[in-house]
Coordinates of C-alpha atoms in Angstrom, one line a residue:
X1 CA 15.9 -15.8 14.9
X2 CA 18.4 -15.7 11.8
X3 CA 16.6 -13.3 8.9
X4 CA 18.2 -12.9 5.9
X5 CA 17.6 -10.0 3.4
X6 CA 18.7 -9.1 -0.4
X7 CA 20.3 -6.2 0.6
X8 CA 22.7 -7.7 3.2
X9 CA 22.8 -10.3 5.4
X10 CA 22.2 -9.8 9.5
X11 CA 20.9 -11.7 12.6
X12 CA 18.2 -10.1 15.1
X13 CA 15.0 -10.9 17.2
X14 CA 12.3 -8.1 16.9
X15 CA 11.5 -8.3 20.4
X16 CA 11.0 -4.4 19.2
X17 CA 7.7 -3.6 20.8
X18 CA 6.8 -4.5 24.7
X19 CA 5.6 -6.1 25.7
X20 CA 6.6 -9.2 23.5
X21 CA 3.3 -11.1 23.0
X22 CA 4.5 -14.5 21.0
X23 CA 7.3 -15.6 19.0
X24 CA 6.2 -18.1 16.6
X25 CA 8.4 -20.4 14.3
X26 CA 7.8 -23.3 12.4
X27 CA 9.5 -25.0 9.4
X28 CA 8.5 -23.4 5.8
X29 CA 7.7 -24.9 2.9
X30 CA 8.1 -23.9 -0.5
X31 CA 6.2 -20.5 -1.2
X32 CA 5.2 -22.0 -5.1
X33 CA 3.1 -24.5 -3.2
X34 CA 1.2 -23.5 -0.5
X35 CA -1.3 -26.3 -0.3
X36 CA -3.3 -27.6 -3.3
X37 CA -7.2 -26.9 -2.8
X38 CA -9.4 -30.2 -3.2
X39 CA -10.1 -31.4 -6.9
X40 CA -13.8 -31.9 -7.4
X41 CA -13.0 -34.6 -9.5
X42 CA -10.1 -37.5 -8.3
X43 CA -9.1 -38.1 -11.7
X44 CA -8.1 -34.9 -12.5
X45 CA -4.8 -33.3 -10.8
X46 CA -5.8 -30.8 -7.6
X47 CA -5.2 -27.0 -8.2
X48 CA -2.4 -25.5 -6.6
X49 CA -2.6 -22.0 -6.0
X50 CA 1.1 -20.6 -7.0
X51 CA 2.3 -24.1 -8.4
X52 CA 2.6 -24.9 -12.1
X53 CA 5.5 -22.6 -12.4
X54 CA 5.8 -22.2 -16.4
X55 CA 8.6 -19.9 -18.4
X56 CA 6.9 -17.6 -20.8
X57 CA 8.4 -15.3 -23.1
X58 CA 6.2 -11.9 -21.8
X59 CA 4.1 -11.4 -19.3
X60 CA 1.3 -8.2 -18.9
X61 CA 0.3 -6.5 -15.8
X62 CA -3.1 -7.7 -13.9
X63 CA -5.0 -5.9 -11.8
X64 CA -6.9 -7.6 -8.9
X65 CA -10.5 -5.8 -8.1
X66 CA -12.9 -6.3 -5.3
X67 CA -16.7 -6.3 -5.7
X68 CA -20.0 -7.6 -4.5
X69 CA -18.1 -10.4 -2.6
X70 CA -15.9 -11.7 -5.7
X71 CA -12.2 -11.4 -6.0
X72 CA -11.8 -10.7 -10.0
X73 CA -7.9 -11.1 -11.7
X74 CA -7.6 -9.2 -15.1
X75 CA -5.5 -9.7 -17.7
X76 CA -4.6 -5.6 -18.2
X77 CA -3.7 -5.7 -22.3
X78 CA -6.9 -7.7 -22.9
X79 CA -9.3 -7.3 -20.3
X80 CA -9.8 -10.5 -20.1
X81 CA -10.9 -12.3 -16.7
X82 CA -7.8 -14.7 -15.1
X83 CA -9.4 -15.6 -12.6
X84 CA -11.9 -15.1 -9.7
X85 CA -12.6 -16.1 -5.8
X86 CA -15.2 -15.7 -3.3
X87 CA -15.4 -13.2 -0.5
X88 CA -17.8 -13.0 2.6
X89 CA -18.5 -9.1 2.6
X90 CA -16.5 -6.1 2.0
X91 CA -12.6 -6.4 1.5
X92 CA -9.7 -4.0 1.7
X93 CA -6.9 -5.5 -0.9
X94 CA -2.7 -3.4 -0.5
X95 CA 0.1 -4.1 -2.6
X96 CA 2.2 -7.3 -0.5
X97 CA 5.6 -5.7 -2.0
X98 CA 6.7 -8.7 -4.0
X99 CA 5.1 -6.9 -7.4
X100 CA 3.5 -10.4 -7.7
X101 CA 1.0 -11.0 -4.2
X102 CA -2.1 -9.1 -2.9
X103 CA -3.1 -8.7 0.6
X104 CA -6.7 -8.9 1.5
X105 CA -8.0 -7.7 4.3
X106 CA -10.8 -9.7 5.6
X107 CA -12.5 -9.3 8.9
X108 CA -10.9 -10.8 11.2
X109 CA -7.8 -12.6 8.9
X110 CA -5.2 -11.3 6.4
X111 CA -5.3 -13.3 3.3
X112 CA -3.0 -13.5 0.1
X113 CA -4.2 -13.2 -3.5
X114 CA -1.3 -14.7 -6.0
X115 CA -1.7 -13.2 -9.0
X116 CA 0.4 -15.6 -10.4
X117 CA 3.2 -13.4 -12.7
X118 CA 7.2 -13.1 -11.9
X119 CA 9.7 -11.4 -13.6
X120 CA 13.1 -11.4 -12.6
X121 CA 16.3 -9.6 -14.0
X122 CA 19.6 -11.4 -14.8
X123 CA 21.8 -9.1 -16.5
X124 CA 20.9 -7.5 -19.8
X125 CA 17.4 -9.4 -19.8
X126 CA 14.8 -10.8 -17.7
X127 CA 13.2 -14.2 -17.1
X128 CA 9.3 -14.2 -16.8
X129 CA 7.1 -17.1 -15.3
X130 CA 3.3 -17.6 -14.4
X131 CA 1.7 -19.1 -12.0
X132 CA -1.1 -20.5 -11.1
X133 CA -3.4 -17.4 -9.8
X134 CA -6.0 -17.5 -7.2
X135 CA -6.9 -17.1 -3.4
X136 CA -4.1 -18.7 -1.4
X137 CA -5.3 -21.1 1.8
X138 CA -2.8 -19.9 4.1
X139 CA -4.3 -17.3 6.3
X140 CA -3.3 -14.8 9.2
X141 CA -5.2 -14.6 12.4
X142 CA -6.0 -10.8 12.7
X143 CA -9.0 -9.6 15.2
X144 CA -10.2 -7.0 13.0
X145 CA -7.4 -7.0 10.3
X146 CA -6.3 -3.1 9.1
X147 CA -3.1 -2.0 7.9
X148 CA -0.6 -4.5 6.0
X149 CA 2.5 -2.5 5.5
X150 CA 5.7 -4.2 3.5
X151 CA 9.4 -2.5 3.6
X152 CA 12.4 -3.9 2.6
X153 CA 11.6 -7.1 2.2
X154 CA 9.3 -7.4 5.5
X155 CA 5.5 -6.9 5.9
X156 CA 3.9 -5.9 9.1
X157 CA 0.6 -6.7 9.2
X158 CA -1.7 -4.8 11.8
X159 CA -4.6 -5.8 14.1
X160 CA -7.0 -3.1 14.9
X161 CA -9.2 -5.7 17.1
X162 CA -6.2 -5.9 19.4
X163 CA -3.1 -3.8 18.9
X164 CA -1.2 -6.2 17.5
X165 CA 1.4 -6.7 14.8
X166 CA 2.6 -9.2 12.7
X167 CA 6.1 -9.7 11.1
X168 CA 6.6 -11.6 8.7
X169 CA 9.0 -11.9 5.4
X170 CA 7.3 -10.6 2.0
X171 CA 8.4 -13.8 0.2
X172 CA 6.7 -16.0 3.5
X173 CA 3.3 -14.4 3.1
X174 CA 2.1 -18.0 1.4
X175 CA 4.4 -20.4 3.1
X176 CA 2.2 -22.4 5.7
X177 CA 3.8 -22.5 9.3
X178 CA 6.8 -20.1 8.3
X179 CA 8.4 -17.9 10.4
X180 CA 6.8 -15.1 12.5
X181 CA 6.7 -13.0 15.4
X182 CA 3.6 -11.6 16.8
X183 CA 4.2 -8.2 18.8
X184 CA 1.9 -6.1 20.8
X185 CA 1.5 -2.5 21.0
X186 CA -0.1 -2.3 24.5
X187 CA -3.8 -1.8 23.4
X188 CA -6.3 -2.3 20.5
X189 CA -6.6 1.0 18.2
X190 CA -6.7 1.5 14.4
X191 CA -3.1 1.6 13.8
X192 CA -0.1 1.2 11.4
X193 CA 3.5 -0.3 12.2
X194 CA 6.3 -0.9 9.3
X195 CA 10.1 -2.8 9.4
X196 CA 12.9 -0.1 9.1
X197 CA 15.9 -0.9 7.4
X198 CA 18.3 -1.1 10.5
X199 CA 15.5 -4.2 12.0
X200 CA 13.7 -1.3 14.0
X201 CA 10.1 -1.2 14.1
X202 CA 8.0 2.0 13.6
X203 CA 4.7 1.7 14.9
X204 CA 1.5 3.6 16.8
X205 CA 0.6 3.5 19.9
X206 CA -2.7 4.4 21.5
X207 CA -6.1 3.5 22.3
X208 CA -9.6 3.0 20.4
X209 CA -10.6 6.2 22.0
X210 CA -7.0 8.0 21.4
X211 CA -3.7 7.7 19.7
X212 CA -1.3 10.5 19.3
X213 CA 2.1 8.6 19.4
X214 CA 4.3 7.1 17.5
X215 CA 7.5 4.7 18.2
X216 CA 10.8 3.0 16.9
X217 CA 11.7 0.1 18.7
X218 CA 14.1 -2.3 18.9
X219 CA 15.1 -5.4 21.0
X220 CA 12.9 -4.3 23.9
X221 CA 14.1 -0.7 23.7
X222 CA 12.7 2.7 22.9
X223 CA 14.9 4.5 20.3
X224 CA 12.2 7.3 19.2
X225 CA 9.3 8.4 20.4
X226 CA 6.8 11.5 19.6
X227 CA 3.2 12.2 21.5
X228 CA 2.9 14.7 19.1
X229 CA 0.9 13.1 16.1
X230 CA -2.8 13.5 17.7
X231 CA -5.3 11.0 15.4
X232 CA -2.1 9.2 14.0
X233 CA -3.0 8.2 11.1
X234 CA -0.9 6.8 7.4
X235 CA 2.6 6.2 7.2
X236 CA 4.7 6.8 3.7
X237 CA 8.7 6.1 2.7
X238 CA 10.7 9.0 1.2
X239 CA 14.0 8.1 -0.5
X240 CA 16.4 7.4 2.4
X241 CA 18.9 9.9 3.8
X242 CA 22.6 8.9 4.5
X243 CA 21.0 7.8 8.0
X244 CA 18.6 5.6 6.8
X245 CA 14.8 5.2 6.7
X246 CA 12.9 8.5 6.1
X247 CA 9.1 8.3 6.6
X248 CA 6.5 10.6 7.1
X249 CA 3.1 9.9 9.6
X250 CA -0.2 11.8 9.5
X251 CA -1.4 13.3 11.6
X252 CA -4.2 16.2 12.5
X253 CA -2.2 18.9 13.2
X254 CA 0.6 18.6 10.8
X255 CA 2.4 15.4 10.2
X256 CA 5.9 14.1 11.6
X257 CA 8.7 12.6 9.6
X258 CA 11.2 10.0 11.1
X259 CA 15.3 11.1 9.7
X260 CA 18.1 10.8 11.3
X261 CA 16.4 8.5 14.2
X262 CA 14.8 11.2 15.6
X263 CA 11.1 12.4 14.4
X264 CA 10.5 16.0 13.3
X265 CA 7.6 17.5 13.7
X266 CA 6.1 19.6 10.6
X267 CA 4.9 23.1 11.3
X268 CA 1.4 24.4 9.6
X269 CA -0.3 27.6 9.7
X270 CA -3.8 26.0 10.8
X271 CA -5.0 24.7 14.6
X272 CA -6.4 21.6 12.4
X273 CA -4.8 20.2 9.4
X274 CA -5.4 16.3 8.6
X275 CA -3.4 14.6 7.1
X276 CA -3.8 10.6 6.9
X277 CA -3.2 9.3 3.0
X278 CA 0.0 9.8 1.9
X279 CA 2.4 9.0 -1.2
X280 CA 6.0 8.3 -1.2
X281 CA 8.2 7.4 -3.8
X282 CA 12.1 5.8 -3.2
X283 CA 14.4 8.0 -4.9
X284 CA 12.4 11.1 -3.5
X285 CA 12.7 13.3 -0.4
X286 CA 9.3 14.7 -1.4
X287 CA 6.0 13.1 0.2
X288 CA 2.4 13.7 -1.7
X289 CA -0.8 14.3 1.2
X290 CA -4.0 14.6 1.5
X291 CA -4.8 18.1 3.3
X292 CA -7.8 18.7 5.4
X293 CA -8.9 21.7 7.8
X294 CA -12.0 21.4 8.7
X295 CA -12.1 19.6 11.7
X296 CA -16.2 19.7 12.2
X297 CA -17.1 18.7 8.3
X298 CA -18.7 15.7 8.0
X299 CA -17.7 14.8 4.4
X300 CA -14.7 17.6 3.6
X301 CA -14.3 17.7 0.3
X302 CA -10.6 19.3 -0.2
X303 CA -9.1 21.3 -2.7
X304 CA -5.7 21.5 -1.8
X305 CA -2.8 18.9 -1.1
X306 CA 0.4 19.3 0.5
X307 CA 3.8 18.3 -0.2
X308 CA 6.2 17.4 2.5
X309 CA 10.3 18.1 2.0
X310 CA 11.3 15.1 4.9
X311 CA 15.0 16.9 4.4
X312 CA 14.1 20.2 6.7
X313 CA 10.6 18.8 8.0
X314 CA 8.5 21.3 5.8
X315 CA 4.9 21.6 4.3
X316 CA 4.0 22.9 1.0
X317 CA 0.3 23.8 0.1
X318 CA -0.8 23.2 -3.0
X319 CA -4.3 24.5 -4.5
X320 CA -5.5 22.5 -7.6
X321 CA -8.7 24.7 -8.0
X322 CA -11.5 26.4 -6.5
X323 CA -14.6 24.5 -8.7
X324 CA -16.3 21.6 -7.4
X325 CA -14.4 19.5 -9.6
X326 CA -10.4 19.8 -8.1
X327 CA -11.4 18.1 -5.2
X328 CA -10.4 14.3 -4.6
X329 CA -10.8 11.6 -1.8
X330 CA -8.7 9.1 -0.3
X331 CA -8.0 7.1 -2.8
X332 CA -7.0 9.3 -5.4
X333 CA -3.1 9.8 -4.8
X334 CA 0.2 8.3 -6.6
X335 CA 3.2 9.2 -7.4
X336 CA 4.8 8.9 -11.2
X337 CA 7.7 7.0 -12.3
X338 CA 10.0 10.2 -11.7
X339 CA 8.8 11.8 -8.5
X340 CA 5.8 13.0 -9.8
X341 CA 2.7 13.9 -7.8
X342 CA -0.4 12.8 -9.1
X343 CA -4.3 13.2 -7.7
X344 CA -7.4 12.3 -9.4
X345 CA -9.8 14.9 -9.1
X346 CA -13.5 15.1 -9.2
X347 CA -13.7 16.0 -13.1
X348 CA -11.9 12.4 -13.5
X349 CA -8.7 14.0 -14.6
X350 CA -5.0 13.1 -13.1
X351 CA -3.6 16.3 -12.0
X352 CA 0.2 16.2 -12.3
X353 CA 2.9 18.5 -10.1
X354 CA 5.9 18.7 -9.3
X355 CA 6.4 18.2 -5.5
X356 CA 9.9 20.4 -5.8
X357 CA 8.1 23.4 -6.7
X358 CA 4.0 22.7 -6.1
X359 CA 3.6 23.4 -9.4
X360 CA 0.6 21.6 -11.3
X361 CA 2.4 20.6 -14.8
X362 CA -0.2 19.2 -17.0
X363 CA -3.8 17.2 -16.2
X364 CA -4.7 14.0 -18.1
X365 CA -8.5 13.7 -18.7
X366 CA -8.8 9.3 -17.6
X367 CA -12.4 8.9 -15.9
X368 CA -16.0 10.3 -15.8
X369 CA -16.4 13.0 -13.8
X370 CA -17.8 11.4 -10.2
X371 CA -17.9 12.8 -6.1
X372 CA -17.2 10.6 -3.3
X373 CA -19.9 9.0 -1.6
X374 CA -20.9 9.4 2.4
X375 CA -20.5 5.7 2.7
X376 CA -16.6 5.2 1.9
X377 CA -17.3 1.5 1.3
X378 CA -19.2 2.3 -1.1
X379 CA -18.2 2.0 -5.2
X380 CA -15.9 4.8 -6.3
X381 CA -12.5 5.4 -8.4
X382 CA -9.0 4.1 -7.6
X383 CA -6.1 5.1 -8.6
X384 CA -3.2 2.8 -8.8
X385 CA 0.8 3.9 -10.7
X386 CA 2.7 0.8 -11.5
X387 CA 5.9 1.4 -13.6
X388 CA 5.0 4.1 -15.8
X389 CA 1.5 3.8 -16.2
X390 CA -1.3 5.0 -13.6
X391 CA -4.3 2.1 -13.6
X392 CA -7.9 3.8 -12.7
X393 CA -10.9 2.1 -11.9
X394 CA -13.8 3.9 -13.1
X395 CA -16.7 2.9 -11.0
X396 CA -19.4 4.6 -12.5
X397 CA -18.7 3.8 -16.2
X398 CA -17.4 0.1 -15.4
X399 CA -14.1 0.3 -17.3
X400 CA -10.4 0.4 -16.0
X401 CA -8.4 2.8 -17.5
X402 CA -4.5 2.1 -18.5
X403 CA -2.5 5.8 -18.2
X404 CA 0.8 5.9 -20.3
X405 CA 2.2 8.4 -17.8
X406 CA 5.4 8.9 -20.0
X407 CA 3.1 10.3 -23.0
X408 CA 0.5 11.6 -20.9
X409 CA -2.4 9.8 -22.7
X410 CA -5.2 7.0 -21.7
X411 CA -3.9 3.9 -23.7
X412 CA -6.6 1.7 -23.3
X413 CA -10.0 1.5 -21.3
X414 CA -10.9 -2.2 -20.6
X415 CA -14.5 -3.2 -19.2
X416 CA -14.8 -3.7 -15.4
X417 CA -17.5 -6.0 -13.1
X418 CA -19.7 -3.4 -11.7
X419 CA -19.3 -2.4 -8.2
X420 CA -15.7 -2.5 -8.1
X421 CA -14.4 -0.9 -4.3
X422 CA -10.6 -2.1 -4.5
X423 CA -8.2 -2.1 -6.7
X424 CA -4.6 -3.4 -6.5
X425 CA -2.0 -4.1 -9.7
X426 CA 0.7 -6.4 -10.1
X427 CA 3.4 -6.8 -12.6
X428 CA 5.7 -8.9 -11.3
X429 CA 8.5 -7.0 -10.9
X430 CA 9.6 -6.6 -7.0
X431 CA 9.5 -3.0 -6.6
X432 CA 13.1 -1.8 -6.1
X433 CA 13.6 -2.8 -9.9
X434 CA 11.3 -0.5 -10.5
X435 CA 13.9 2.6 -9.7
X436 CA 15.8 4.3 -12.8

């Protein structure tokens, strides 16, 4: 099959992983249009999610959130509701890596949430159009749907229920019957795969009851492989080397990092380290973690992150307090718009450091002070770093909170549905204009 990318141009089949479950292709449509949803009235024109492409003179961020079974789009500058859609149970939503759609994990299907906002750069200005927002129809079969990972221009979409992985193009996320290949890791675990640059395929390997390795693939063929990464676990991009890709994969007793081809495995002072959320940033070598070491605690509440340096395979502690407050959960890292390493801690501030040095620089009070809960579906904050502001939903008070991350100061706090579990925000901007 004949892909074609923004950055160059080249032919290949991902027959990456083996053994090769199902190639599917089909004839795609135009990504605007998915399919218009039934009008409730025949007189009146039928809603198409993504259609009614209009030119507007600005456009403002929105943030999709998930609670209580309701998709909810908001308008970031005013607050004000876009949009909503209906959910059966509890849904896990990740950036698509457009700037503009929304993956939603749901049971046993990926789904796409348009948010309906574009802006696209010609020269010395940009041209911005809306959409119409909502839930699209076209779905992905997905036995237990986890991990949706996009990378240059490709999202892999992983099935927990059987080991599977889905490949896919960004832009083809909506488009019915475009496409796909459908690749299978040998058995069903919670796993993570991502599309390298060079049409390779990173991805886990394991079992429900054990996974400790990771792979590249490619055509059929190994390339790299590492049993070392015991409770694999998260995957992040650094900046890329003159080789290539560079990512980093937790793991629980130290993490690895792919460079060069080859993975490196990260040496640590402790038997047991976790380390499973992570946050990259493209013009960085530097990758933000969380840091655990208690391998018997039932809810660890840590203290201390680490920063990886993918260029020599290294780990760098870093302490952010010894109170009650300087802890933080999985959702609480980001990175700035230069590099920057930022957590949101239990006394609802954003605790900034450099990841060159492990210093902590400055902390922004955002949020009421709050704890994670036992039941990790449960309501609690989010922290989401789009451009150069951090986005923080504030469970407990209702309110999302807009960071000017430049200034170091909450801009704006704008009400919230109650309840809110996930949150994901758009500006339409794909995210390689985002570099400086």
């Amino acid at each position: 099959m004949s892909r074609t990318m923004s950055r160059r141009t080249r032919t290949l089949t991902l027959s990456a992983l083996v053994p090769l479950a199902l190639v599917a292709t089909g004839c795609g449509t135009d990504t605007s249009s998915p399919r218009a949803t039934d009008s409730p009235d025949r007189g009146e024109p039928a809603v198409v999610v993504g259609g009614d492409a209009r030119e507007v003179a600005a456009i403002t961020p929105r943030a999709l959130v998930a609670h209580d079974g309701t998709l909810t789009l908001l308008d970031t500058e005013t607050g004000e509701t876009v949009t909503t859609a209906h959910t059966d149970g509890f849904v896990r939503l990740s950036e698509a890596g457009d700037g503009r759609h929304v993956v939603v994990a749901d049971g046993d299907k990926f789904r796409v949430f348009d948010t309906g906002i574009v802006s696209a750069q010609h020269g010395d200005h940009a041209h911005h159009h809306e959409h119409t927002p909502g839930l699209s129809p076209v779905t992905h079969d997905s036995p237990t749907a986890g991990h949706a990972v996009p990378h240059e221009g490709w999202t892999a979409l992983f099935s927990d229920g059987t080991g599977e992985i889905e490949v896919l193009r960004t832009e083809d996320l909506t488009t019915p019957d475009a496409p796909k290949e459908r690749l299978a890791t040998g058995a069903a675990h919670h796993g993570v795969a991502m599309i390298l640059d060079d049409d390779a395929v990173l991805h886990t390997v394991g079992t429900a009851e054990e996974r400790h390795t990771v792979a590249v693939t490619r055509n059929g063929k190994t390339l790299a492989r590492t049993d070392a990464c015991p409770n694999v676990h998260g995957e992040a991009a650094a900046a890329h080397d003159r080789d290539g890709d560079v990512v980093v994969i937790g793991c629980t007793d130290g993490p690895v990092v792919l460079r060069g081809g080859e993975f490196h495995k990260v040496k640590i002072d402790e038997t047991y380290a976790r380390t499973g959320n992570l946050a990259g940033h493209p013009e960085s070598p530097f990758v933000l973690t969380d840091y655990k070491t208690d391998p018997d605690a039932d809810l660890e509440r840590p203290t201390q992150v680490a920063v990886v340096d993918t260029r020599d395979a290294s780990l760098r502690t870093v302490s952010l307090g010894n109170d009650a407050g300087d802890s933080y959960w999985f959702r609480s890292l980001g990175r700035g718009p230069d590099g920057e390493a930022l957590v949101l801690t239990y006394d609802g501030s954003i605790r900034v450091i450099d990841p060159a040095t492990g210093r902590q620089t400055g902390a922004i009070e955002a949020i009421t002070p709050w704890t994670e809960n036992k039941d990790w579906q449960q309501p609690g904050p989010v922290l989401e770093v789009v451009g150069d502001f951090a986005y923080v939903s504030d469970a407990a008070a209702s309110e999302l909170v807009v960071v000017d991350l430049v200034t170091a100061t909450v801009e704006r706090r704008l009400p919230l549905p109650s309840g809110v579990t996930e949150l994901v925000v758009t500006d339409g901007v794909a995210p390689h204009a985002h570099a400086h």
